[in-house]
Tab-separated table of C-alpha atoms and ligand atoms in Angstrom:
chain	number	residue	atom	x	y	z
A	303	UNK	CA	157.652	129.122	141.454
A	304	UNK	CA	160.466	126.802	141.414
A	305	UNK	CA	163.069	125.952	138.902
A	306	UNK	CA	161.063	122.801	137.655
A	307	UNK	CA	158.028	124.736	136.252
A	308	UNK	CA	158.704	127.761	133.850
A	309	UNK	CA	156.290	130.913	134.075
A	310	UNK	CA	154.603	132.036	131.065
A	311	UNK	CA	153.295	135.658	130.323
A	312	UNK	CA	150.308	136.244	128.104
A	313	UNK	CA	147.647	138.325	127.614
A	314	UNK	CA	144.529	138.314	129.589
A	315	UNK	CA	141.765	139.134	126.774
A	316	UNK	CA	141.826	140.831	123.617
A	317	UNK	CA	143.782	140.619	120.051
A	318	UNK	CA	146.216	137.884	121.135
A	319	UNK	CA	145.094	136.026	123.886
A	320	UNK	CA	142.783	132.816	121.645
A	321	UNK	CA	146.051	132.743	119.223
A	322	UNK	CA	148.539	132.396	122.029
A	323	UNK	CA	146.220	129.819	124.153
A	324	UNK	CA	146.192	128.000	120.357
A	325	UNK	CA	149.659	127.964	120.088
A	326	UNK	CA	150.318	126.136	123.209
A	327	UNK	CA	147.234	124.066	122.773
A	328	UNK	CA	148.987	122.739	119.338
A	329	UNK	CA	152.452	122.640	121.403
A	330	UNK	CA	150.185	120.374	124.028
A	331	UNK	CA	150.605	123.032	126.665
A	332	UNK	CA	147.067	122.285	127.738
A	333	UNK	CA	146.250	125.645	130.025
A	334	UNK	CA	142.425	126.751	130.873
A	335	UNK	CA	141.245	129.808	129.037
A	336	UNK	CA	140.908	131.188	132.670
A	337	UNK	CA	139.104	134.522	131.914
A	338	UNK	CA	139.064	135.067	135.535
A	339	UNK	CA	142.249	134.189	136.772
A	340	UNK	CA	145.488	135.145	137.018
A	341	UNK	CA	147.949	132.618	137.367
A	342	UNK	CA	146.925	129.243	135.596
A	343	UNK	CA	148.788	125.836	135.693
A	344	UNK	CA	149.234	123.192	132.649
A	345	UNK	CA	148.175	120.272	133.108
A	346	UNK	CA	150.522	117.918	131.334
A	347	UNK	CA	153.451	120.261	131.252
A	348	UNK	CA	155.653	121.978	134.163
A	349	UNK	CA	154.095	125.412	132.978
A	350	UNK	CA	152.237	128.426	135.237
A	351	UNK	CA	150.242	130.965	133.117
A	352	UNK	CA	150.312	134.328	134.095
A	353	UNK	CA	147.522	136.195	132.721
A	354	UNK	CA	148.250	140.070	131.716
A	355	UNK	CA	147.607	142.912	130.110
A	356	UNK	CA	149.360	143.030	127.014
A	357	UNK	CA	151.485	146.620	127.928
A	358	UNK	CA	152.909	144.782	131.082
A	359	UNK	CA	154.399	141.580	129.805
A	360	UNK	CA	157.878	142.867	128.556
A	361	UNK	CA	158.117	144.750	132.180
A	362	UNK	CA	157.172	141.346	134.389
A	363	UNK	CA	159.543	139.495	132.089
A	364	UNK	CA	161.873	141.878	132.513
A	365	UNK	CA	161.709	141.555	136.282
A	366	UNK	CA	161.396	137.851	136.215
A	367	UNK	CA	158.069	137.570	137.540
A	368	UNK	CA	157.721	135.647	134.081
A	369	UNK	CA	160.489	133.730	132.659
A	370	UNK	CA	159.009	134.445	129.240
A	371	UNK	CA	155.841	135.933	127.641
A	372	UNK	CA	154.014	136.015	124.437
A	373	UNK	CA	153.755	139.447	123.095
A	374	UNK	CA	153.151	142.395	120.222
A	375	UNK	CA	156.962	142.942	118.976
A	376	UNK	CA	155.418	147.064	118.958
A	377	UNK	CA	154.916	146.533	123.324
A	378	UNK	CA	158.486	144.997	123.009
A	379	UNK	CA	159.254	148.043	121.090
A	380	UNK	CA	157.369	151.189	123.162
A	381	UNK	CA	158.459	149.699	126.678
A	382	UNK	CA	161.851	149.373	125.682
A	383	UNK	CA	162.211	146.652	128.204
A	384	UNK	CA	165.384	144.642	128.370
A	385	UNK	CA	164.490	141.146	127.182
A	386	UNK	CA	165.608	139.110	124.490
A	387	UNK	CA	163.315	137.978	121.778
A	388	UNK	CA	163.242	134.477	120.480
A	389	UNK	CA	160.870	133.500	118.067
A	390	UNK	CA	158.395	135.949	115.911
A	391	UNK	CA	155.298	133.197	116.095
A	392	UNK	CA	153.129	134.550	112.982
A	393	UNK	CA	150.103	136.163	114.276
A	394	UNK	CA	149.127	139.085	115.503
A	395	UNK	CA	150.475	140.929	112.480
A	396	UNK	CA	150.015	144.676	112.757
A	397	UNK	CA	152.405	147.463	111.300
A	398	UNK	CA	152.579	150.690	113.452
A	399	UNK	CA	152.069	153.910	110.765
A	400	UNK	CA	152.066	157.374	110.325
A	401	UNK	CA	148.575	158.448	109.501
A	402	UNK	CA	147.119	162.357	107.967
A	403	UNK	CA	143.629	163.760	106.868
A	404	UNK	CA	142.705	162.683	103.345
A	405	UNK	CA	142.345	165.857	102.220
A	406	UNK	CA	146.751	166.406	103.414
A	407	UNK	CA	148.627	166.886	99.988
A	408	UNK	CA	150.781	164.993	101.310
A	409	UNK	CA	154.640	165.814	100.461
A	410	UNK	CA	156.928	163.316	102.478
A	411	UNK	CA	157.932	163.582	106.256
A	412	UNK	CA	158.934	167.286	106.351
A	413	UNK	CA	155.046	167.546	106.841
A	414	UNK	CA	155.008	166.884	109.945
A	415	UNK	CA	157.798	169.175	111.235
A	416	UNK	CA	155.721	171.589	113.827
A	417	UNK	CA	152.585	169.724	113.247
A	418	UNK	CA	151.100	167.640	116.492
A	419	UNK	CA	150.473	163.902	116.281
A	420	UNK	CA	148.316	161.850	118.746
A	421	UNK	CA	149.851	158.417	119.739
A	422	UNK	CA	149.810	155.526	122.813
A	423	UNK	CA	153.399	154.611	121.511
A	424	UNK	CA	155.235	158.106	122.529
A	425	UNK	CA	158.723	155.910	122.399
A	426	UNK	CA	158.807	154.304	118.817
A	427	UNK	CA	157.681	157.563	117.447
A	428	UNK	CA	159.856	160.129	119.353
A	429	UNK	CA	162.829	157.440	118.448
A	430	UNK	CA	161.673	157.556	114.429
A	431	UNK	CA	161.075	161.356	114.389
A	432	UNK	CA	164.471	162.012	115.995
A	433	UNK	CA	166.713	159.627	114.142
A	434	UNK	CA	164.927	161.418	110.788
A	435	UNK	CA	165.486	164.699	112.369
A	436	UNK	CA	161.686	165.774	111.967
A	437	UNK	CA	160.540	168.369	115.127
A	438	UNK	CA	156.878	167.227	116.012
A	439	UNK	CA	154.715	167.420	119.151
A	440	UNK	CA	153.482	164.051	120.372
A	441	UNK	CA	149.999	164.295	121.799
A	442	UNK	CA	149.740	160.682	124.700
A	443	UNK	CA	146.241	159.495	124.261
A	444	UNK	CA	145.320	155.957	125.282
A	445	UNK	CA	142.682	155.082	123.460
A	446	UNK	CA	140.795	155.953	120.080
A	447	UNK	CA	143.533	157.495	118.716
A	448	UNK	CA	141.792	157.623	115.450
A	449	UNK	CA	139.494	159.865	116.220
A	450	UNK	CA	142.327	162.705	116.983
A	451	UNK	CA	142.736	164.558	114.045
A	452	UNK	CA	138.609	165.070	113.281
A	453	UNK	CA	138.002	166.011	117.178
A	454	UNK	CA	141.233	168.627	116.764
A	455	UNK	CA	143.547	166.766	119.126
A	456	UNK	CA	146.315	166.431	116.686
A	457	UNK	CA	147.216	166.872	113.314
A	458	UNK	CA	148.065	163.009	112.700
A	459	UNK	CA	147.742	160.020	113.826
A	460	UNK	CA	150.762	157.561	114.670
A	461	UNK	CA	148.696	154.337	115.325
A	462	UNK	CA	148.475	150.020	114.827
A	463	UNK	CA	147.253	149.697	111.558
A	464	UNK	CA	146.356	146.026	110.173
A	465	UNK	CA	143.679	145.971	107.426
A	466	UNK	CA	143.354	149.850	107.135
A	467	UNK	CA	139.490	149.803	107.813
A	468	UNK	CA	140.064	151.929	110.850
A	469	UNK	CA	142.205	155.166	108.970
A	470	UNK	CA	139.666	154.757	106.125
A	471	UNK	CA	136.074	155.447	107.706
A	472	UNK	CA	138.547	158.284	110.233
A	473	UNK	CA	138.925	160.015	106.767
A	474	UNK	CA	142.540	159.496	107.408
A	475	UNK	CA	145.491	157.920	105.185
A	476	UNK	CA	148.581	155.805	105.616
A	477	UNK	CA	151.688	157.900	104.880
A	478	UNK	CA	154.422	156.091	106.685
A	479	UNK	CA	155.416	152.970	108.079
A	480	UNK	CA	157.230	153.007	111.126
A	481	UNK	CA	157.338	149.393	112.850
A	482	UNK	CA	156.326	146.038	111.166
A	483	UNK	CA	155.486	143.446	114.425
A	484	UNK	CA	153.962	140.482	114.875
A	485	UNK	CA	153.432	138.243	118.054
A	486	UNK	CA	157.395	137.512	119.458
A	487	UNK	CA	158.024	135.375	122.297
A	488	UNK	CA	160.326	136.862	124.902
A	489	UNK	CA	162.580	135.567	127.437
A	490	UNK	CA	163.714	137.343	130.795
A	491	UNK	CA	167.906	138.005	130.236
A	492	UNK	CA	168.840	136.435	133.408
A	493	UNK	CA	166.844	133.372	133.031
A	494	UNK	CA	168.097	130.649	135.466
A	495	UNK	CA	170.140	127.667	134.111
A	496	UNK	CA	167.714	125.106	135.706
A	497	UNK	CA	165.086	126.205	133.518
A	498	UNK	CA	166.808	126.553	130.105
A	499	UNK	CA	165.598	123.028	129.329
A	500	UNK	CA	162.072	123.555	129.611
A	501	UNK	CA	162.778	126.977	127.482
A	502	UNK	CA	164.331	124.235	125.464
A	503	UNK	CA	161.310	121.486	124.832
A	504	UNK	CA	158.518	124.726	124.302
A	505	UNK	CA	160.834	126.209	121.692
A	506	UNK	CA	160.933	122.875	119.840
A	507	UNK	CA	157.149	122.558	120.273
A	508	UNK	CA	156.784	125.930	118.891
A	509	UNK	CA	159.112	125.264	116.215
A	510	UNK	CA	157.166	122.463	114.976
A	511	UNK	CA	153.804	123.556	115.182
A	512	UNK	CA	155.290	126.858	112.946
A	513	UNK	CA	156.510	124.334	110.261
A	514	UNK	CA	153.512	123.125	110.638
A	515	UNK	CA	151.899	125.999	109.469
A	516	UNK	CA	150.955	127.439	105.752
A	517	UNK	CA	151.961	123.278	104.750
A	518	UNK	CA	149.748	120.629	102.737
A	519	UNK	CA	150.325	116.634	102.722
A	520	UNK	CA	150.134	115.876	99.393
A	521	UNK	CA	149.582	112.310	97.410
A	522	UNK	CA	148.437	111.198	93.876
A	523	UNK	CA	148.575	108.450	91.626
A	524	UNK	CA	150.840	108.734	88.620
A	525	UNK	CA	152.079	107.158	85.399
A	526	UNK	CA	155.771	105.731	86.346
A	527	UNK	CA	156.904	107.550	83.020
A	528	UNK	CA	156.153	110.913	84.255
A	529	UNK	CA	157.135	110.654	87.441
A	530	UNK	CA	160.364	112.766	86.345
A	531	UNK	CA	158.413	115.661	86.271
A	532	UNK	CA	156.585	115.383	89.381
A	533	UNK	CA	159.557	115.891	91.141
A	534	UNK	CA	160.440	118.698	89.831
A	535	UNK	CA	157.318	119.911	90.572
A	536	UNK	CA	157.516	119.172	94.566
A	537	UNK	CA	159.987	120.448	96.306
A	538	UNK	CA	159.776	118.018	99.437
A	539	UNK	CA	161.645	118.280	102.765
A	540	UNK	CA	164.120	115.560	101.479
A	541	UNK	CA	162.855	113.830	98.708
A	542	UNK	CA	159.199	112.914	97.976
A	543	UNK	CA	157.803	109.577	98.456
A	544	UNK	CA	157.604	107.197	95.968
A	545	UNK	CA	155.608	103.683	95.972
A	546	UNK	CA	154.531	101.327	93.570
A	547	UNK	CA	150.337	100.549	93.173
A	548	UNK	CA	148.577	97.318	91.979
A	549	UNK	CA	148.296	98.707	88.841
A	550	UNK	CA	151.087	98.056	87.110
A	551	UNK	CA	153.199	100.958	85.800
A	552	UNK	CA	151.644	103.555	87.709
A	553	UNK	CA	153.244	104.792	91.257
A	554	UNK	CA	151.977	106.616	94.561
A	555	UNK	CA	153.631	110.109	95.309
A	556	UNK	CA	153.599	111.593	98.677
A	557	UNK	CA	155.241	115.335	99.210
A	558	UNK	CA	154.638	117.868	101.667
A	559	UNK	CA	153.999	121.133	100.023
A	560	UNK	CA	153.314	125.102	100.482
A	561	UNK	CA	149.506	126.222	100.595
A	562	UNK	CA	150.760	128.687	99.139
A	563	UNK	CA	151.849	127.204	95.555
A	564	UNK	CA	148.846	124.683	96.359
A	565	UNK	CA	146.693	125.233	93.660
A	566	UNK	CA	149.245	126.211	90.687
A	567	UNK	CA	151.144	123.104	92.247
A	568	UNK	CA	147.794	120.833	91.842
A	569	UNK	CA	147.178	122.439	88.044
A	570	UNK	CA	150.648	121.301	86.753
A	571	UNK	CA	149.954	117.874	88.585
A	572	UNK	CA	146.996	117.475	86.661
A	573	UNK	CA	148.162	118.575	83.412
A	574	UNK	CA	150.862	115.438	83.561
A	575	UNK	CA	148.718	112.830	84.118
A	576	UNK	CA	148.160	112.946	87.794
A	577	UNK	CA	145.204	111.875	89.173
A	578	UNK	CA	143.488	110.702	92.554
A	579	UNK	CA	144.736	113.775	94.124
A	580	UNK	CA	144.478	113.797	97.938
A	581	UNK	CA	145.238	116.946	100.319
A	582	UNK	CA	145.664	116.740	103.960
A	583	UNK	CA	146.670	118.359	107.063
A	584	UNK	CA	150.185	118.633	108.467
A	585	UNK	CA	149.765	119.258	112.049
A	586	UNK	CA	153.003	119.131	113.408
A	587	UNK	CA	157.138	119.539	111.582
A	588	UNK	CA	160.089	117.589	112.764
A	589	UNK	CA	163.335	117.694	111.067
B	1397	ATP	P1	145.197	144.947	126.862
B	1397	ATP	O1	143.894	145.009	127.538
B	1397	ATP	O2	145.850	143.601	127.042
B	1397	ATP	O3	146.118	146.094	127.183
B	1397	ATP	P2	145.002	146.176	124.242
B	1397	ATP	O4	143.664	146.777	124.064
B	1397	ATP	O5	146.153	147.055	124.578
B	1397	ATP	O6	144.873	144.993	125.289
B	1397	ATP	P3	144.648	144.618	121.791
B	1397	ATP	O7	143.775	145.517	121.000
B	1397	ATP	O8	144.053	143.381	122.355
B	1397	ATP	O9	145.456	145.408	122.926
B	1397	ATP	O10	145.889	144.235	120.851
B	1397	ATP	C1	146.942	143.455	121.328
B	1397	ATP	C2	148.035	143.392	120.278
B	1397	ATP	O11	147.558	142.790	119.093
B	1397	ATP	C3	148.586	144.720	119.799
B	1397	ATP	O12	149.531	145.266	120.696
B	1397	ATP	C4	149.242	144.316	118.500
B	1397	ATP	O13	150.499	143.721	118.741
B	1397	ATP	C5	148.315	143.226	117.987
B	1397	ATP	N1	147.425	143.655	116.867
B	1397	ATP	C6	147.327	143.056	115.675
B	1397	ATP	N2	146.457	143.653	114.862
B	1397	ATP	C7	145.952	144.655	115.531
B	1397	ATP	C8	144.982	145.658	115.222
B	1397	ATP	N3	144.356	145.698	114.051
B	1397	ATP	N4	144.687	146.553	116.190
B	1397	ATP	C9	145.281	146.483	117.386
B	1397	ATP	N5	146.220	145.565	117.712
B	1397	ATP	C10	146.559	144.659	116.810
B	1398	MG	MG1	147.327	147.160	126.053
């Protein structure tokens, strides 16, 4: 590795691996889904791939073995490894909780003071129970943590919760909510000066493809007297577009808008005359 290519962490297989191969796909960071390599190369971008399980990406960037990674903000979190993050990248989205038997009446966090709880992230829960001055035993089990409290491992769970589906058919329920994390992109503290530019261009890629993201191209035809009111419906990244048609007295109106507010947005449109109503794609953001 030399100071003209920049080394990427991510993980191997599992939860974030097609999401983080996306993202640099739409960033065209073209790298092969190499499911049986290790290190991988992009091909039209001065990029190695280092292909890892997820637990030992903040570690290696750390080190500087990669420059930076792609990883859960909760591995950031439980390694406690000294990197900085950049960017939180929108998937992956996960919340680590507190979890009890259904059956617990459950009165607040003085519960679980002398009760046992079953965990793989010993660090962000011994650092919660401490700063809230709750005396618990933390059971280290790697995997199906779930299943603790029914086999009589633990009292509780402390565990990645996204949907819920998992506590639910354990018979357990979601008391507390420790950690909120999402994908982050890391960066090694000490990274060398020659390759802060190429840090540079794939935050900028990154940064566009997030605009990107959650946004609608919108255009219509309108009457040129109500053309007021579109634009206060459509709050555009500078000002929406606005050209004349054939037709006399009726105008074109382009607008980028929120998927979000798409359909509300589309039902005032339509209620003031709009019509012809196209929806699009943004694949990429600039500003
Ligand atoms: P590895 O083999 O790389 O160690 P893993 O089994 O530890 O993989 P995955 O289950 O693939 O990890 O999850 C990777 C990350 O995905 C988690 O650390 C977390 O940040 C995120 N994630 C999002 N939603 C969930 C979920 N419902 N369950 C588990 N992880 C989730
Ligand atoms: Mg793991």
């Amino acid at each position: 590795m030399d100071g003209s290519t920049i080394r990427l962490a991510i993980q191997s297989k599992g939860r974030l691996n097609e999401d983080s191969l996306k993202l640099l796909k739409d960033a065209g960071i073209d790298v092969d889904d190499a499911k049986r390599k290790f290190l991988g190369r992009a091909a039209d971008f001065p990029l190695e791939v280092l292909y890892l399980r997820d637990d030992d990406i903040p570690g290696v960037v750390e080190d500087g073995a990669a420059d930076i990674g792609i990883v859960g903000f909760n591995e950031v979190a439980e390694t406690g490894a000294n990197v900085e993050v950049l960017r939180k990248l929108g998937f992956g989205k996960c919340r680590i909780s507190l979890a009890v038997p259904k059956s617990v009446d459950y009165p607040g966090l003085e519960w679980f003071h002398g009760k046992s709880v079953a965990t793989s992230y010993p660090s962000v829960l011994k650092g919660f129970l401490s700063r809230k001055g709750i005396d618990t035993e933390i059971r280290v089990i790697k995997g199906s943590v779930e299943i603790a409290p029914a086999a009589g491992i633990a009292d509780a769970i402390f565990d990645i919760v996204s949907s819920g589906g998992t506590l639910v058919s354990n018979g357990l329920r979601e008391v507390e909510v420790v950690l909120e994390s999402e994908a982050v992109l890391i960066v090694r503290k000490d990274l060398p000066a020659e390759k802060r530019s190429l840090l540079d261009s794939i935050l900028f890629r990154f940064d566009a493809v997030g605009e990107s993201r959650g946004k609608k191209y919108i255009l219509m035809n309108i009457p040129d007297e109500r053309l007021s009111e579109v634009f206060g419906l459509l709050p555009a990244m500078r000002s929406p577009t606005v050209m004349p048609l054939a037709a006399k007295g009726w105008s074109s109106v382009h607008s980028v808008i929120s998927e979000k507010s798409l359909w509300k947005t589309v039902e005032q449109l339509k209620s003031i005359g709009a019509e012809g109503i196209l929806i699009l794609n943004v694949d990429k953001v600039i500003d």
